[in-house]
PDB file of C-alpha atoms and ligand atoms in Angstrom:
ATOM      1  CA  UNK A   1    -134.053 316.504 183.443  1.00 47.00           C
ATOM      2  CA  UNK A   2    -134.946 316.393 186.439  1.00 53.00           C
ATOM      3  CA  UNK A   3    -133.917 312.718 188.743  1.00 63.00           C
ATOM      4  CA  UNK A   4    -136.060 309.197 189.438  1.00 84.00           C
ATOM      5  CA  UNK A   5    -136.726 308.063 192.716  1.00 89.00           C
ATOM      6  CA  UNK A   6    -134.013 305.879 194.235  1.00 95.00           C
ATOM      7  CA  UNK A   7    -135.964 302.160 193.537  1.00 98.00           C
ATOM      8  CA  UNK A   8    -136.974 300.022 196.820  1.00 98.00           C
ATOM      9  CA  UNK A   9    -137.529 296.123 196.207  1.00 98.00           C
ATOM     10  CA  UNK A  10    -140.637 295.001 198.106  1.00 98.00           C
ATOM     11  CA  UNK A  11    -141.857 291.737 198.811  1.00 98.00           C
ATOM     12  CA  UNK A  12    -145.437 291.226 196.789  1.00 98.00           C
ATOM     13  CA  UNK A  13    -147.425 290.199 199.284  1.00 98.00           C
ATOM     14  CA  UNK A  14    -146.685 292.947 201.343  1.00 98.00           C
ATOM     15  CA  UNK A  15    -148.874 294.840 198.838  1.00 98.00           C
ATOM     16  CA  UNK A  16    -151.434 293.640 198.668  1.00 97.00           C
ATOM     17  CA  UNK A  17    -150.425 290.544 195.938  1.00 98.00           C
ATOM     18  CA  UNK A  18    -152.842 287.334 197.353  1.00 98.00           C
ATOM     19  CA  UNK A  19    -149.043 285.188 196.849  1.00 98.00           C
ATOM     20  CA  UNK A  20    -148.087 283.879 199.390  1.00 98.00           C
ATOM     21  CA  UNK A  21    -148.143 280.065 199.723  1.00 96.00           C
ATOM     22  CA  UNK A  22    -151.879 279.841 201.406  1.00 96.00           C
ATOM     23  CA  UNK A  23    -153.235 282.175 198.875  1.00 98.00           C
ATOM     24  CA  UNK A  24    -153.309 284.845 200.922  1.00 97.00           C
ATOM     25  CA  UNK A  25    -151.678 288.531 200.811  1.00 97.00           C
ATOM     26  CA  UNK A  26    -150.005 290.131 203.935  1.00 96.00           C
ATOM     27  CA  UNK A  27    -150.574 294.453 202.938  1.00 96.00           C
ATOM     28  CA  UNK A  28    -149.289 297.101 205.302  1.00 97.00           C
ATOM     29  CA  UNK A  29    -149.948 300.567 205.219  1.00 96.00           C
ATOM     30  CA  UNK A  30    -146.787 302.891 206.599  1.00 97.00           C
ATOM     31  CA  UNK A  31    -145.678 306.088 205.090  1.00 96.00           C
ATOM     32  CA  UNK A  32    -142.510 304.206 204.099  1.00 97.00           C
ATOM     33  CA  UNK A  33    -144.659 302.652 201.729  1.00 97.00           C
ATOM     34  CA  UNK A  34    -146.876 305.970 200.819  1.00 96.00           C
ATOM     35  CA  UNK A  35    -144.349 307.524 199.973  1.00 95.00           C
ATOM     36  CA  UNK A  36    -142.124 305.286 197.492  1.00 97.00           C
ATOM     37  CA  UNK A  37    -145.775 304.303 196.003  1.00 96.00           C
ATOM     38  CA  UNK A  38    -146.504 308.449 195.118  1.00 95.00           C
ATOM     39  CA  UNK A  39    -142.404 308.388 193.686  1.00 94.00           C
ATOM     40  CA  UNK A  40    -143.166 305.610 191.300  1.00 95.00           C
ATOM     41  CA  UNK A  41    -140.080 303.713 193.126  1.00 96.00           C
ATOM     42  CA  UNK A  42    -141.363 300.225 194.137  1.00 98.00           C
ATOM     43  CA  UNK A  43    -140.436 297.039 192.082  1.00 98.00           C
ATOM     44  CA  UNK A  44    -142.761 294.070 193.407  1.00 98.00           C
ATOM     45  CA  UNK A  45    -141.333 290.548 193.105  1.00 98.00           C
ATOM     46  CA  UNK A  46    -142.658 286.995 194.426  1.00 98.00           C
ATOM     47  CA  UNK A  47    -139.087 285.160 194.591  1.00 98.00           C
ATOM     48  CA  UNK A  48    -141.476 282.007 195.022  1.00 97.00           C
ATOM     49  CA  UNK A  49    -143.337 282.593 192.100  1.00 98.00           C
ATOM     50  CA  UNK A  50    -141.104 283.419 190.520  1.00 98.00           C
ATOM     51  CA  UNK A  51    -138.670 280.858 191.190  1.00 97.00           C
ATOM     52  CA  UNK A  52    -142.222 278.799 189.453  1.00 96.00           C
ATOM     53  CA  UNK A  53    -144.075 277.795 192.434  1.00 94.00           C
ATOM     54  CA  UNK A  54    -148.330 278.153 192.330  1.00 95.00           C
ATOM     55  CA  UNK A  55    -150.384 279.918 194.546  1.00 98.00           C
ATOM     56  CA  UNK A  56    -151.405 278.272 196.998  1.00 96.00           C
ATOM     57  CA  UNK A  57    -148.771 276.122 197.705  1.00 94.00           C
ATOM     58  CA  UNK A  58    -146.951 273.766 200.293  1.00 90.00           C
ATOM     59  CA  UNK A  59    -144.988 275.923 203.668  1.00 92.00           C
ATOM     60  CA  UNK A  60    -141.614 274.780 203.436  1.00 92.00           C
ATOM     61  CA  UNK A  61    -139.046 275.994 205.723  1.00 91.00           C
ATOM     62  CA  UNK A  62    -135.417 275.664 206.135  1.00 87.00           C
ATOM     63  CA  UNK A  63    -134.612 272.407 207.602  1.00 80.00           C
ATOM     64  CA  UNK A  64    -131.653 274.424 209.278  1.00 71.00           C
ATOM     65  CA  UNK A  65    -133.070 277.594 210.464  1.00 67.00           C
ATOM     66  CA  UNK A  66    -131.904 280.517 208.156  1.00 65.00           C
ATOM     67  CA  UNK A  67    -128.019 280.506 208.653  1.00 70.00           C
ATOM     68  CA  UNK A  68    -126.846 282.567 206.052  1.00 74.00           C
ATOM     69  CA  UNK A  69    -124.215 279.631 205.301  1.00 75.00           C
ATOM     70  CA  UNK A  70    -125.947 276.893 205.611  1.00 70.00           C
ATOM     71  CA  UNK A  71    -128.513 278.928 203.438  1.00 67.00           C
ATOM     72  CA  UNK A  72    -125.159 279.081 200.802  1.00 73.00           C
ATOM     73  CA  UNK A  73    -124.960 276.081 200.824  1.00 69.00           C
ATOM     74  CA  UNK A  74    -127.396 274.140 199.075  1.00 61.00           C
ATOM     75  CA  UNK A  75    -130.855 271.985 199.894  1.00 52.00           C
ATOM     76  CA  UNK A  76    -132.193 273.669 201.875  1.00 65.00           C
ATOM     77  CA  UNK A  77    -135.807 273.823 201.815  1.00 68.00           C
ATOM     78  CA  UNK A  78    -138.744 271.728 203.207  1.00 65.00           C
ATOM     79  CA  UNK A  79    -141.762 270.556 201.713  1.00 69.00           C
ATOM     80  CA  UNK A  80    -144.492 270.411 204.657  1.00 63.00           C
ATOM     81  CA  UNK A  81    -146.516 267.709 203.917  1.00 59.00           C
ATOM     82  CA  UNK A  82    -144.512 265.086 201.257  1.00 70.00           C
ATOM     83  CA  UNK A  83    -140.904 266.135 203.327  1.00 80.00           C
ATOM     84  CA  UNK A  84    -139.589 266.825 199.471  1.00 80.00           C
ATOM     85  CA  UNK A  85    -136.085 269.561 199.227  1.00 80.00           C
ATOM     86  CA  UNK A  86    -137.357 271.832 196.982  1.00 82.00           C
ATOM     87  CA  UNK A  87    -134.607 274.179 197.400  1.00 83.00           C
ATOM     88  CA  UNK A  88    -134.400 274.963 193.990  1.00 87.00           C
ATOM     89  CA  UNK A  89    -137.467 277.042 193.015  1.00 91.00           C
ATOM     90  CA  UNK A  90    -136.459 279.132 196.150  1.00 91.00           C
ATOM     91  CA  UNK A  91    -132.752 279.567 194.932  1.00 90.00           C
ATOM     92  CA  UNK A  92    -133.964 280.114 191.455  1.00 93.00           C
ATOM     93  CA  UNK A  93    -137.145 283.142 192.676  1.00 96.00           C
ATOM     94  CA  UNK A  94    -133.172 284.849 194.859  1.00 95.00           C
ATOM     95  CA  UNK A  95    -131.894 285.568 191.416  1.00 95.00           C
ATOM     96  CA  UNK A  96    -134.640 286.494 190.106  1.00 98.00           C
ATOM     97  CA  UNK A  97    -134.932 289.064 192.790  1.00 98.00           C
ATOM     98  CA  UNK A  98    -131.944 289.891 192.025  1.00 98.00           C
ATOM     99  CA  UNK A  99    -131.671 289.891 188.757  1.00 98.00           C
ATOM    100  CA  UNK A 100    -134.390 292.668 189.324  1.00 98.00           C
ATOM    101  CA  UNK A 101    -132.987 294.267 191.438  1.00 98.00           C
ATOM    102  CA  UNK A 102    -129.572 295.072 189.758  1.00 98.00           C
ATOM    103  CA  UNK A 103    -132.234 295.304 186.786  1.00 98.00           C
ATOM    104  CA  UNK A 104    -133.419 299.190 188.704  1.00 97.00           C
ATOM    105  CA  UNK A 105    -130.657 299.542 190.841  1.00 97.00           C
ATOM    106  CA  UNK A 106    -132.672 299.807 194.137  1.00 98.00           C
ATOM    107  CA  UNK A 107    -130.835 301.566 197.188  1.00 98.00           C
ATOM    108  CA  UNK A 108    -132.351 298.859 199.795  1.00 98.00           C
ATOM    109  CA  UNK A 109    -135.364 295.936 199.885  1.00 98.00           C
ATOM    110  CA  UNK A 110    -137.853 295.430 201.866  1.00 98.00           C
ATOM    111  CA  UNK A 111    -138.907 291.516 202.508  1.00 98.00           C
ATOM    112  CA  UNK A 112    -142.001 290.321 204.474  1.00 98.00           C
ATOM    113  CA  UNK A 113    -140.503 288.237 207.867  1.00 98.00           C
ATOM    114  CA  UNK A 114    -140.790 285.427 208.585  1.00 97.00           C
ATOM    115  CA  UNK A 115    -140.488 283.467 205.299  1.00 96.00           C
ATOM    116  CA  UNK A 116    -137.759 281.290 203.575  1.00 94.00           C
ATOM    117  CA  UNK A 117    -137.190 282.755 200.924  1.00 95.00           C
ATOM    118  CA  UNK A 118    -137.789 287.004 202.302  1.00 97.00           C
ATOM    119  CA  UNK A 119    -137.266 287.142 205.607  1.00 96.00           C
ATOM    120  CA  UNK A 120    -134.459 289.154 207.075  1.00 97.00           C
ATOM    121  CA  UNK A 121    -134.773 288.443 211.212  1.00 96.00           C
ATOM    122  CA  UNK A 122    -136.116 285.569 211.770  1.00 95.00           C
ATOM    123  CA  UNK A 123    -137.417 281.879 209.700  1.00 93.00           C
ATOM    124  CA  UNK A 124    -139.703 279.104 211.140  1.00 91.00           C
ATOM    125  CA  UNK A 125    -136.862 275.989 212.411  1.00 87.00           C
ATOM    126  CA  UNK A 126    -137.805 273.349 210.645  1.00 86.00           C
ATOM    127  CA  UNK A 127    -139.531 271.201 211.931  1.00 86.00           C
ATOM    128  CA  UNK A 128    -142.889 272.468 210.941  1.00 88.00           C
ATOM    129  CA  UNK A 129    -144.316 273.211 214.819  1.00 90.00           C
ATOM    130  CA  UNK A 130    -144.721 277.294 214.692  1.00 92.00           C
ATOM    131  CA  UNK A 131    -140.632 278.252 216.407  1.00 93.00           C
ATOM    132  CA  UNK A 132    -138.648 280.973 215.074  1.00 95.00           C
ATOM    133  CA  UNK A 133    -134.954 280.904 214.809  1.00 92.00           C
ATOM    134  CA  UNK A 134    -133.047 283.732 213.813  1.00 93.00           C
ATOM    135  CA  UNK A 135    -131.487 283.664 210.545  1.00 90.00           C
ATOM    136  CA  UNK A 136    -132.515 285.043 206.857  1.00 92.00           C
ATOM    137  CA  UNK A 137    -134.275 283.373 203.486  1.00 93.00           C
ATOM    138  CA  UNK A 138    -132.219 282.757 200.396  1.00 92.00           C
ATOM    139  CA  UNK A 139    -133.654 285.602 198.695  1.00 96.00           C
ATOM    140  CA  UNK A 140    -132.862 287.865 201.490  1.00 96.00           C
ATOM    141  CA  UNK A 141    -129.195 286.025 201.781  1.00 94.00           C
ATOM    142  CA  UNK A 142    -128.683 286.371 198.105  1.00 95.00           C
ATOM    143  CA  UNK A 143    -130.090 290.361 197.386  1.00 97.00           C
ATOM    144  CA  UNK A 144    -127.090 290.737 200.980  1.00 97.00           C
ATOM    145  CA  UNK A 145    -124.227 289.192 200.009  1.00 95.00           C
ATOM    146  CA  UNK A 146    -125.116 291.115 196.429  1.00 97.00           C
ATOM    147  CA  UNK A 147    -124.558 294.634 199.321  1.00 98.00           C
ATOM    148  CA  UNK A 148    -128.089 295.376 198.856  1.00 98.00           C
ATOM    149  CA  UNK A 149    -129.901 296.078 202.254  1.00 98.00           C
ATOM    150  CA  UNK A 150    -132.471 293.920 203.673  1.00 98.00           C
ATOM    151  CA  UNK A 151    -134.712 295.608 206.287  1.00 98.00           C
ATOM    152  CA  UNK A 152    -138.335 293.472 207.210  1.00 98.00           C
ATOM    153  CA  UNK A 153    -142.046 295.303 207.202  1.00 98.00           C
ATOM    154  CA  UNK A 154    -141.162 295.403 210.447  1.00 98.00           C
ATOM    155  CA  UNK A 155    -138.518 297.840 210.143  1.00 98.00           C
ATOM    156  CA  UNK A 156    -140.224 300.299 207.866  1.00 98.00           C
ATOM    157  CA  UNK A 157    -139.312 303.371 209.815  1.00 98.00           C
ATOM    158  CA  UNK A 158    -135.452 302.622 209.273  1.00 98.00           C
ATOM    159  CA  UNK A 159    -136.076 301.594 205.292  1.00 98.00           C
ATOM    160  CA  UNK A 160    -137.427 305.254 205.201  1.00 97.00           C
ATOM    161  CA  UNK A 161    -134.773 307.113 206.690  1.00 97.00           C
ATOM    162  CA  UNK A 162    -132.466 304.698 204.680  1.00 97.00           C
ATOM    163  CA  UNK A 163    -134.218 305.800 201.228  1.00 97.00           C
ATOM    164  CA  UNK A 164    -133.947 309.424 201.771  1.00 96.00           C
ATOM    165  CA  UNK A 165    -130.560 309.485 203.160  1.00 96.00           C
ATOM    166  CA  UNK A 166    -130.058 308.024 199.537  1.00 95.00           C
ATOM    167  CA  UNK A 167    -132.987 310.263 197.413  1.00 93.00           C
ATOM    168  CA  UNK A 168    -130.996 313.544 199.023  1.00 91.00           C
ATOM    169  CA  UNK A 169    -127.843 312.995 196.916  1.00 85.00           C
ATOM    170  CA  UNK A 170    -129.824 311.690 194.100  1.00 78.00           C
ATOM    171  CA  UNK A 171    -133.175 314.080 193.569  1.00 65.00           C
TER     172      UNK A 171
HETATM  173 FE1  SF4 C 201    -144.367 287.012 200.005  1.00 65.20          FE
HETATM  174 FE2  SF4 C 201    -142.084 286.744 199.787  1.00 65.20          FE
HETATM  175 FE3  SF4 C 201    -143.108 284.586 200.334  1.00 65.20          FE
HETATM  176 FE4  SF4 C 201    -143.660 285.885 198.147  1.00 65.20          FE
HETATM  177  S1  SF4 C 201    -142.009 284.615 198.969  1.00 65.20           S
HETATM  178  S2  SF4 C 201    -145.346 285.769 199.798  1.00 65.20           S
HETATM  179  S3  SF4 C 201    -143.521 288.280 197.876  1.00 65.20           S
HETATM  180  S4  SF4 C 201    -143.528 286.576 201.965  1.00 65.20           S
END
């Protein structure tokens, strides 16, 4: 029996799904994506939609700026227009992402940079002024805490090298 290629969790918006807060997508074209599509190993999720948020939705930012310890601590996401805390759907979405990742035994995740759910190197600063700070989104924190490497769409070369290393041991 032929072994299956190791699975990769990916942000749905990076595959062209119009699930972003503004009702748009952020599709990327990269040899890694082509490779993973051809080997049927992509598992896509939009954590915010899985957490129960609609499309479109108000933009949200992490008040504390995405420091992992702050992200773990609870009420950390702000609705821009209404100023409401909206942590719960983000946390639900992160748990849905983790559950899906575990169900498919993913070897890594590629998530959209800058998002309060999916960011892996930076997020917006919680002031809704366009400022960025080093940090990571809620889903990224949950996945990394579970030992799953998370790459952004800007690090697809590195993600592909990581995937190929694991695939070479399983295929
Ligand atoms: Fe894309 Fe993640 Fe935002 Fe969903 S939550 S739109 S997958 S960046």
